[in-house]
CSV table of C-alpha atoms in Angstrom, one decimal:
chain,number,residue,atom,x,y,z
P,1374,MET,CA,-3.8,34.8,-1.4
P,1375,LYS,CA,-0.1,35.4,-2.1
P,1376,LYS,CA,0.9,31.7,-1.8
P,1377,VAL,CA,-1.5,30.8,-4.5
P,1378,ASP,CA,-0.6,33.7,-6.7
P,1379,ASP,CA,3.1,32.8,-6.4
P,1380,PHE,CA,2.5,29.2,-7.2
P,1381,VAL,CA,0.5,29.7,-10.4
P,1382,SER,CA,2.8,32.4,-11.5
P,1383,ARG,CA,5.9,30.2,-11.1
P,1384,LEU,CA,4.3,27.4,-13.1
P,1385,GLY,CA,2.7,29.6,-15.7
P,1386,ILE,CA,-0.8,28.3,-15.0
P,1387,ARG,CA,-4.1,30.1,-14.1
P,1388,HIS,CA,-5.5,27.8,-11.4
P,1389,PRO,CA,-3.9,26.2,-8.3
P,1390,ILE,CA,-5.0,22.7,-9.4
P,1391,ILE,CA,-2.8,19.8,-10.4
P,1392,GLN,CA,-4.2,16.6,-12.1
P,1393,ALA,CA,-2.4,13.8,-10.4
P,1394,PRO,CA,0.0,11.8,-12.5
P,1395,MET,CA,-1.8,8.5,-12.3
P,1396,VAL,CA,0.2,5.8,-14.0
P,1397,GLY,CA,-2.0,3.7,-16.2
P,1398,VAL,CA,-4.9,6.2,-16.1
P,1399,SER,CA,-3.4,9.6,-17.1
P,1400,THR,CA,-2.9,10.1,-20.8
P,1401,PRO,CA,-1.5,12.8,-23.1
P,1402,ALA,CA,-5.1,13.7,-23.9
P,1403,LEU,CA,-6.0,14.1,-20.2
P,1404,ALA,CA,-2.9,16.1,-19.3
P,1405,ALA,CA,-3.4,18.4,-22.3
P,1406,ALA,CA,-7.1,19.0,-21.6
P,1407,VAL,CA,-6.4,19.9,-18.0
P,1408,SER,CA,-3.5,22.2,-19.0
P,1409,ASP,CA,-5.5,23.9,-21.7
P,1410,ALA,CA,-8.2,24.6,-19.0
P,1411,GLY,CA,-5.6,26.5,-17.0
P,1412,ALA,CA,-4.6,23.9,-14.4
P,1413,LEU,CA,-1.5,21.7,-14.5
P,1414,GLY,CA,-1.9,18.4,-16.4
P,1415,SER,CA,0.4,15.5,-15.5
P,1416,LEU,CA,1.9,12.4,-17.0
P,1417,GLY,CA,2.9,9.3,-15.0
P,1418,ILE,CA,5.9,7.7,-16.6
P,1419,GLY,CA,7.2,5.7,-13.6
P,1420,ALA,CA,6.4,2.4,-15.2
P,1421,ILE,CA,7.8,3.0,-18.7
P,1422,GLY,CA,11.2,3.4,-20.3
P,1423,ALA,CA,12.9,6.5,-21.8
P,1424,THR,CA,11.7,5.9,-25.3
P,1425,GLN,CA,8.0,5.6,-24.4
P,1426,ALA,CA,8.4,8.5,-22.0
P,1427,LYS,CA,9.7,10.8,-24.7
P,1428,LYS,CA,6.8,9.7,-27.0
P,1429,MET,CA,4.2,10.6,-24.3
P,1430,ILE,CA,5.8,14.0,-23.7
P,1431,GLN,CA,5.8,14.7,-27.4
P,1432,GLN,CA,2.2,13.6,-27.8
P,1433,THR,CA,1.2,15.9,-25.0
P,1434,ARG,CA,3.1,18.8,-26.4
P,1435,ALA,CA,1.4,18.3,-29.8
P,1436,LEU,CA,-1.9,18.7,-28.0
P,1437,THR,CA,-1.2,21.7,-25.9
P,1438,GLY,CA,1.1,24.6,-25.7
P,1439,ARG,CA,0.4,25.0,-22.0
P,1440,PRO,CA,2.7,23.8,-19.1
P,1441,PHE,CA,2.4,20.2,-17.9
P,1442,SER,CA,4.2,18.0,-15.4
P,1443,VAL,CA,5.9,14.6,-15.6
P,1444,ASN,CA,6.2,12.2,-12.6
P,1445,MET,CA,8.8,9.5,-11.8
P,1446,PHE,CA,9.1,6.7,-9.3
P,1447,CYS,CA,12.2,6.9,-7.1
P,1448,HIS,CA,12.0,3.6,-5.2
P,1449,PRO,CA,15.0,1.5,-4.2
P,1450,PRO,CA,15.7,-1.6,-6.3
P,1451,ALA,CA,13.6,-4.6,-5.2
P,1452,PRO,CA,15.3,-7.0,-2.8
P,1453,ARG,CA,14.6,-10.4,-4.4
P,1454,ASP,CA,13.6,-13.4,-2.3
P,1455,PRO,CA,12.9,-16.5,-4.5
P,1456,GLY,CA,11.2,-18.3,-1.6
P,1457,VAL,CA,8.8,-15.4,-0.9
P,1458,GLU,CA,8.1,-15.0,-4.5
P,1459,ALA,CA,7.4,-18.7,-5.1
P,1460,ALA,CA,5.1,-18.9,-2.1
P,1461,TRP,CA,3.1,-15.9,-3.3
P,1462,VAL,CA,2.7,-17.4,-6.8
P,1463,ARG,CA,1.3,-20.6,-5.2
P,1464,PHE,CA,-1.0,-18.5,-3.1
P,1465,ILE,CA,-2.4,-16.5,-6.1
P,1466,GLU,CA,-2.6,-19.6,-8.4
P,1467,PRO,CA,-6.2,-20.4,-7.5
P,1468,LEU,CA,-7.4,-17.1,-8.8
P,1469,PHE,CA,-5.8,-17.9,-12.2
P,1470,ALA,CA,-7.3,-21.4,-12.1
P,1471,GLU,CA,-10.7,-19.9,-11.4
P,1472,MET,CA,-10.5,-18.1,-14.8
P,1473,GLY,CA,-9.0,-21.1,-16.5
P,1474,GLU,CA,-5.7,-19.2,-17.1
P,1475,ALA,CA,-2.1,-20.3,-16.5
P,1476,CYS,CA,-0.4,-18.9,-13.5
P,1477,PRO,CA,3.2,-17.6,-14.0
P,1478,THR,CA,5.9,-19.8,-12.6
P,1479,GLN,CA,8.2,-17.0,-11.6
P,1480,LEU,CA,8.1,-13.2,-11.2
P,1481,SER,CA,10.2,-10.3,-12.5
P,1482,GLU,CA,11.0,-6.7,-11.5
P,1483,ILE,CA,8.7,-5.3,-14.2
P,1484,TYR,CA,10.2,-1.8,-14.3
P,1485,THR,CA,13.2,0.0,-12.8
P,1486,SER,CA,13.4,3.0,-10.6
P,1487,PHE,CA,14.1,6.5,-12.0
P,1488,LEU,CA,17.1,6.4,-9.8
P,1489,GLU,CA,18.6,3.9,-12.3
P,1490,GLN,CA,17.4,5.6,-15.5
P,1491,GLU,CA,20.1,7.9,-16.7
P,1492,ASP,CA,18.5,7.8,-20.2
P,1493,THR,CA,15.1,9.0,-18.8
P,1494,PHE,CA,16.9,11.8,-17.0
P,1495,GLU,CA,18.4,12.8,-20.3
P,1496,VAL,CA,15.1,12.7,-22.0
P,1497,LEU,CA,13.5,15.0,-19.4
P,1498,CYS,CA,16.4,17.5,-19.7
P,1499,GLU,CA,16.0,17.4,-23.5
P,1500,GLN,CA,12.2,17.8,-23.5
P,1501,ARG,CA,12.0,20.3,-20.6
P,1502,PRO,CA,8.5,19.9,-19.3
P,1503,ALA,CA,7.4,22.7,-17.0
P,1504,ALA,CA,7.7,20.5,-14.0
P,1505,VAL,CA,8.9,17.1,-12.9
P,1506,SER,CA,7.8,15.3,-9.7
P,1507,PHE,CA,9.1,12.4,-7.7
P,1508,HIS,CA,7.3,9.6,-5.8
P,1509,PHE,CA,8.7,7.2,-3.2
P,1510,GLY,CA,11.8,9.3,-2.7
P,1511,ILE,CA,14.1,11.8,-4.5
P,1512,PRO,CA,16.9,11.5,-7.1
P,1513,LYS,CA,20.5,12.5,-6.6
P,1514,ARG,CA,21.3,16.2,-6.1
P,1515,GLU,CA,23.2,16.3,-9.4
P,1516,TRP,CA,19.9,15.5,-11.3
P,1517,ILE,CA,17.9,18.0,-9.2
P,1518,ASP,CA,20.4,20.7,-10.0
P,1519,GLY,CA,20.3,19.6,-13.7
P,1520,PHE,CA,16.5,20.2,-13.8
P,1521,ARG,CA,16.9,23.6,-12.1
P,1522,SER,CA,19.5,24.7,-14.5
P,1523,ARG,CA,17.1,24.0,-17.4
P,1524,GLY,CA,14.2,26.0,-15.7
P,1525,ILE,CA,12.3,22.9,-14.8
P,1526,VAL,CA,10.3,23.1,-11.5
P,1527,THR,CA,10.8,20.1,-9.2
P,1528,MET,CA,8.2,18.6,-6.8
P,1529,ALA,CA,8.3,15.6,-4.5
P,1530,THR,CA,5.8,13.7,-2.4
P,1531,ALA,CA,6.0,13.7,1.4
P,1532,THR,CA,3.7,11.7,3.8
P,1533,ASN,CA,5.3,13.1,6.9
P,1534,LEU,CA,7.5,15.9,8.3
P,1535,TYR,CA,10.7,13.9,8.1
P,1536,GLU,CA,10.3,13.3,4.4
P,1537,ALA,CA,9.4,16.9,3.8
P,1538,LYS,CA,12.7,18.0,5.5
P,1539,LEU,CA,14.7,15.6,3.2
P,1540,ILE,CA,12.9,17.2,0.2
P,1541,GLU,CA,13.8,20.7,1.4
P,1542,GLU,CA,17.4,19.8,2.1
P,1543,ALA,CA,17.7,18.2,-1.4
P,1544,GLY,CA,16.9,21.6,-3.1
P,1545,ILE,CA,13.6,20.5,-4.5
P,1546,ASP,CA,11.2,23.4,-5.2
P,1547,MET,CA,7.8,22.2,-3.9
P,1548,ILE,CA,6.3,19.5,-1.6
P,1549,VAL,CA,3.3,17.4,-2.4
P,1550,ALA,CA,1.7,16.6,1.0
P,1551,GLN,CA,0.0,13.3,0.5
P,1552,GLY,CA,-2.6,12.4,3.1
P,1553,SER,CA,-3.7,8.9,3.9
P,1554,GLU,CA,-7.0,9.5,2.1
P,1555,ALA,CA,-5.3,9.6,-1.3
P,1556,GLY,CA,-5.8,6.9,-3.9
P,1557,GLY,CA,-2.9,5.0,-5.4
P,1558,HIS,CA,0.5,4.4,-3.9
P,1559,ARG,CA,1.6,6.0,-0.7
P,1560,GLY,CA,4.7,8.1,-1.4
P,1561,MET,CA,6.6,6.8,1.6
P,1562,PHE,CA,10.4,6.9,1.2
P,1563,ASP,CA,10.7,3.8,3.4
P,1564,GLN,CA,7.6,1.6,3.1
P,1565,PHE,CA,8.7,-0.4,6.3
P,1566,ALA,CA,8.8,2.7,8.5
P,1567,VAL,CA,6.0,3.4,10.9
P,1568,ASP,CA,3.3,5.3,9.0
P,1569,GLU,CA,1.2,7.6,11.1
P,1570,LEU,CA,-1.3,7.8,8.3
P,1571,LEU,CA,-1.6,11.5,8.7
P,1572,SER,CA,-4.7,13.0,7.1
P,1573,THR,CA,-4.2,15.6,4.3
P,1574,SER,CA,-5.5,18.4,6.5
P,1575,VAL,CA,-3.1,17.6,9.4
P,1576,LEU,CA,-0.1,17.1,7.1
P,1577,VAL,CA,-0.7,20.3,5.2
P,1578,GLN,CA,-0.8,22.3,8.4
P,1579,LEU,CA,2.4,20.6,9.7
P,1580,LEU,CA,4.3,21.2,6.5
P,1581,ALA,CA,3.1,24.8,6.0
P,1582,ARG,CA,4.4,25.7,9.4
P,1583,ALA,CA,7.7,23.8,9.2
P,1584,THR,CA,9.0,24.6,5.7
P,1585,PRO,CA,9.1,27.7,3.5
P,1586,LEU,CA,8.5,25.6,0.4
P,1587,PRO,CA,5.1,25.7,-1.4
P,1588,VAL,CA,2.9,22.8,-0.2
P,1589,VAL,CA,0.5,21.0,-2.6
P,1590,ALA,CA,-2.3,19.2,-0.8
P,1591,ALA,CA,-3.2,15.8,-2.1
P,1592,GLY,CA,-5.7,13.2,-0.8
P,1593,GLY,CA,-9.5,13.2,-0.6
P,1594,ILE,CA,-10.0,16.5,-2.5
P,1595,MET,CA,-12.9,16.2,-4.9
P,1596,ASP,CA,-14.5,19.6,-5.3
P,1597,GLY,CA,-14.2,23.4,-4.8
P,1598,ARG,CA,-15.1,23.2,-1.1
P,1599,GLY,CA,-12.2,20.7,-0.5
P,1600,ILE,CA,-9.8,23.0,-2.5
P,1601,ARG,CA,-10.8,26.0,-0.4
P,1602,ALA,CA,-10.3,24.1,2.8
P,1603,MET,CA,-6.8,23.1,1.9
P,1604,LEU,CA,-5.8,26.6,0.8
P,1605,ALA,CA,-7.2,27.9,4.1
P,1606,LEU,CA,-4.9,25.4,5.9
P,1607,GLY,CA,-1.8,26.7,4.2
P,1608,ALA,CA,-1.6,24.9,0.9
P,1609,SER,CA,-0.4,26.8,-2.2
P,1610,ALA,CA,-2.3,24.4,-4.5
P,1611,VAL,CA,-4.0,21.1,-4.6
P,1612,GLN,CA,-3.6,17.8,-6.5
P,1613,LEU,CA,-6.6,15.7,-7.5
P,1614,GLY,CA,-6.4,12.2,-8.9
P,1615,THR,CA,-9.7,10.2,-8.3
P,1616,ALA,CA,-11.6,13.3,-9.4
P,1617,PHE,CA,-10.3,12.9,-12.9
P,1618,VAL,CA,-10.6,9.1,-13.4
P,1619,LEU,CA,-14.1,9.3,-14.9
P,1620,CYS,CA,-13.1,11.9,-17.4
P,1621,PRO,CA,-13.4,10.5,-21.0
P,1622,GLU,CA,-9.8,11.4,-21.6
P,1623,SER,CA,-8.5,9.0,-19.0
P,1624,SER,CA,-7.6,5.4,-19.9
P,1625,ALA,CA,-9.7,3.9,-17.1
P,1626,ASN,CA,-11.5,0.8,-18.5
P,1627,GLY,CA,-15.2,0.0,-18.3
P,1628,ASN,CA,-15.0,-2.1,-15.1
P,1629,TYR,CA,-13.0,0.6,-13.4
P,1630,ARG,CA,-15.5,3.3,-14.4
P,1631,ARG,CA,-18.6,1.2,-13.4
P,1632,ASN,CA,-17.1,0.4,-10.0
P,1633,LEU,CA,-16.2,4.0,-9.3
P,1634,LYS,CA,-19.8,5.0,-10.0
P,1635,SER,CA,-21.2,2.2,-7.9
P,1636,GLU,CA,-21.6,1.5,-4.2
P,1637,ARG,CA,-18.2,-0.3,-4.4
P,1638,ALA,CA,-16.5,3.0,-4.4
P,1639,MET,CA,-17.6,3.4,-0.7
P,1640,GLN,CA,-15.0,0.9,0.4
P,1641,THR,CA,-11.3,1.6,-0.4
P,1642,ARG,CA,-8.4,0.2,1.5
P,1643,LEU,CA,-4.6,0.8,1.9
P,1644,THR,CA,-3.0,-2.5,1.0
P,1645,SER,CA,0.4,-3.9,-0.2
P,1646,VAL,CA,-1.3,-6.9,-1.8
P,1647,ILE,CA,-1.6,-5.4,-5.3
P,1648,SER,CA,2.0,-4.2,-5.8
P,1649,GLY,CA,4.1,-4.9,-2.8
P,1650,ARG,CA,3.8,-1.3,-1.5
P,1651,PRO,CA,0.9,0.3,0.4
P,1652,ALA,CA,-1.6,1.8,-2.0
P,1653,ARG,CA,-5.3,2.7,-1.7
P,1654,GLY,CA,-7.9,1.2,-4.1
P,1655,ILE,CA,-11.4,-0.2,-4.4
P,1656,VAL,CA,-11.6,-3.4,-2.3
P,1657,ASN,CA,-12.1,-6.5,-4.4
P,1658,ARG,CA,-11.5,-10.3,-4.1
P,1659,LEU,CA,-7.8,-10.0,-4.9
P,1660,ILE,CA,-7.3,-7.7,-1.9
P,1661,ARG,CA,-9.4,-9.8,0.4
P,1662,HIS,CA,-7.6,-13.0,-0.8
P,1663,GLY,CA,-4.2,-11.5,-0.2
P,1664,GLU,CA,-5.1,-10.2,3.3
P,1665,GLN,CA,-6.7,-13.3,4.6
P,1666,LEU,CA,-5.4,-14.9,7.8
P,1667,GLY,CA,-2.4,-17.1,7.0
P,1668,ALA,CA,-1.5,-15.4,3.7
P,1669,PRO,CA,2.2,-15.5,2.9
P,1670,PRO,CA,4.3,-12.3,2.8
P,1671,VAL,CA,3.9,-10.2,-0.3
P,1672,PRO,CA,7.0,-9.9,-2.5
P,1673,ALA,CA,8.8,-6.7,-2.8
P,1674,TYR,CA,7.6,-3.8,-5.0
P,1675,PRO,CA,7.3,-3.9,-8.0
P,1676,VAL,CA,7.9,-7.7,-8.2
P,1677,ALA,CA,4.5,-8.4,-6.7
P,1678,TYR,CA,2.9,-6.2,-9.3
P,1679,ASP,CA,4.1,-8.6,-12.0
P,1680,VAL,CA,1.6,-11.4,-11.0
P,1681,THR,CA,-1.2,-8.8,-10.4
P,1682,LYS,CA,-0.8,-7.3,-13.8
P,1683,ARG,CA,-0.8,-10.7,-15.4
P,1684,LEU,CA,-4.0,-11.6,-13.6
P,1685,ASN,CA,-5.5,-8.3,-14.6
P,1686,ALA,CA,-4.6,-8.9,-18.2
P,1687,PHE,CA,-7.3,-11.6,-18.3
P,1688,GLU,CA,-10.0,-9.2,-17.2
P,1689,GLY,CA,-11.3,-8.6,-20.7
P,1690,ARG,CA,-11.9,-12.4,-21.2
P,1691,HIS,CA,-14.0,-12.8,-18.0
P,1692,GLU,CA,-16.9,-11.0,-16.5
P,1693,ASN,CA,-15.6,-10.7,-13.0
P,1694,HIS,CA,-16.3,-7.0,-12.6
P,1695,GLY,CA,-12.9,-6.0,-11.6
P,1696,GLU,CA,-12.5,-8.5,-8.8
P,1697,PHE,CA,-8.8,-9.0,-9.7
P,1698,ALA,CA,-8.2,-5.6,-11.2
P,1699,VAL,CA,-6.1,-2.6,-10.1
P,1700,GLN,CA,-8.6,0.1,-9.4
P,1701,TRP,CA,-6.9,2.9,-7.4
P,1702,ALA,CA,-9.2,5.3,-5.7
P,1703,GLY,CA,-9.1,7.7,-2.7
P,1704,GLN,CA,-11.6,7.9,0.2
P,1705,GLY,CA,-13.5,10.6,-1.7
P,1706,ALA,CA,-14.3,8.2,-4.5
P,1707,THR,CA,-18.0,8.3,-4.1
P,1708,LEU,CA,-17.8,12.1,-4.9
P,1709,ALA,CA,-16.4,11.4,-8.3
P,1710,ARG,CA,-18.1,13.1,-11.2
P,1711,GLU,CA,-18.2,12.2,-14.9
P,1712,LEU,CA,-17.2,15.2,-17.0
P,1713,PRO,CA,-14.7,16.0,-19.8
P,1714,ALA,CA,-11.5,17.2,-18.2
P,1715,ALA,CA,-11.9,20.8,-19.3
P,1716,ASP,CA,-15.4,20.9,-17.8
P,1717,MET,CA,-14.1,19.4,-14.6
P,1718,VAL,CA,-11.5,22.1,-14.2
P,1719,ALA,CA,-14.0,24.8,-15.0
P,1720,LEU,CA,-16.4,23.3,-12.4
P,1721,LEU,CA,-13.8,23.1,-9.7
P,1722,VAL,CA,-12.7,26.7,-10.4
P,1723,GLU,CA,-16.3,27.9,-10.2
P,1724,GLU,CA,-16.9,26.0,-7.0
P,1725,LEU,CA,-13.8,27.4,-5.5
P,1726,ARG,CA,-14.8,30.9,-6.4
P,1727,ARG,CA,-18.2,30.4,-4.8
P,1728,GLU,CA,-16.5,29.1,-1.6
P,1729,MET,CA,-14.2,32.1,-1.5
P,1730,ARG,CA,-17.1,34.7,-2.0
P,1731,PRO,CA,-18.0,36.6,1.2
P,1732,PRO,CA,-21.2,35.2,2.8
P,1733,ASN,CA,-23.4,38.2,1.9
P,1734,ALA,CA,-22.0,38.7,-1.6
P,1735,VAL,CA,-24.4,38.5,-4.5
């Protein structure tokens, strides 16, 4: 398949598989293990500053000589509304009280967008990872050109055809087609726009027909059969996130792992309650509390994330089994398998090969 061959050749990898850059879950060890196995490992640095980002990149490079990717968040600055934020804090306070913990009195914008991080741009230009990817939007053309001049491949997430066209017009090299099945944050440029919640299969077909750029399918893909299906629909590669959460190299904690291996993984939901932006995760009491009838508006992203992360910080002191935790997972969560990252890549590749074998082949 020429599209696949061109994709792996351009990135210097062996398999058309990308490990999603899951912030808070992906680690240098996970990215390096995936890359060493011939796929493309990824780091999520959207929630950290330039100094820590440089450290993570250097740690990864110390573990592997293979290509890997780095992902940034390109969201607009949070519009602050003290009234909305105060009402949300009052609404969440009973959950803190239930654990005997103090609720914050005010919230903050806990991290800034890559759009405002000139120092992080400079770090990426200096470190030169094989690829950089963007979520929630795209940076200015000057930065995109800067990456290209340094031989860095650029990718950006699209959830619809309009966003894909903006990515193409901006001069970005590849499009990550994120279907509504995907775990974690929707990559919508405008979170208040109407979201048709296109499935991965529909979105991949739309983009493969509408743009000459390579399309990476993301959302609900958990095994070789799923990979084969997306390649048949026109994708040049696939991106898997939930499939790698149970790898020992990820930083997912015990509650997260237990819930992902339990019946709770059968129920995921897209919600803005956790962070202020739509994201899919395992349903818990925090989500149900925030979505109940009469709940106040959720503060802007990532301000709402501030109170969630503070609540989540007390998880270790209380046996509430992740009821207030951030546990992103896609609709394929019940298909997750617990394997070292290298073994996971090898299994996915073998499954893909079996799927691509002619029916009567031995």
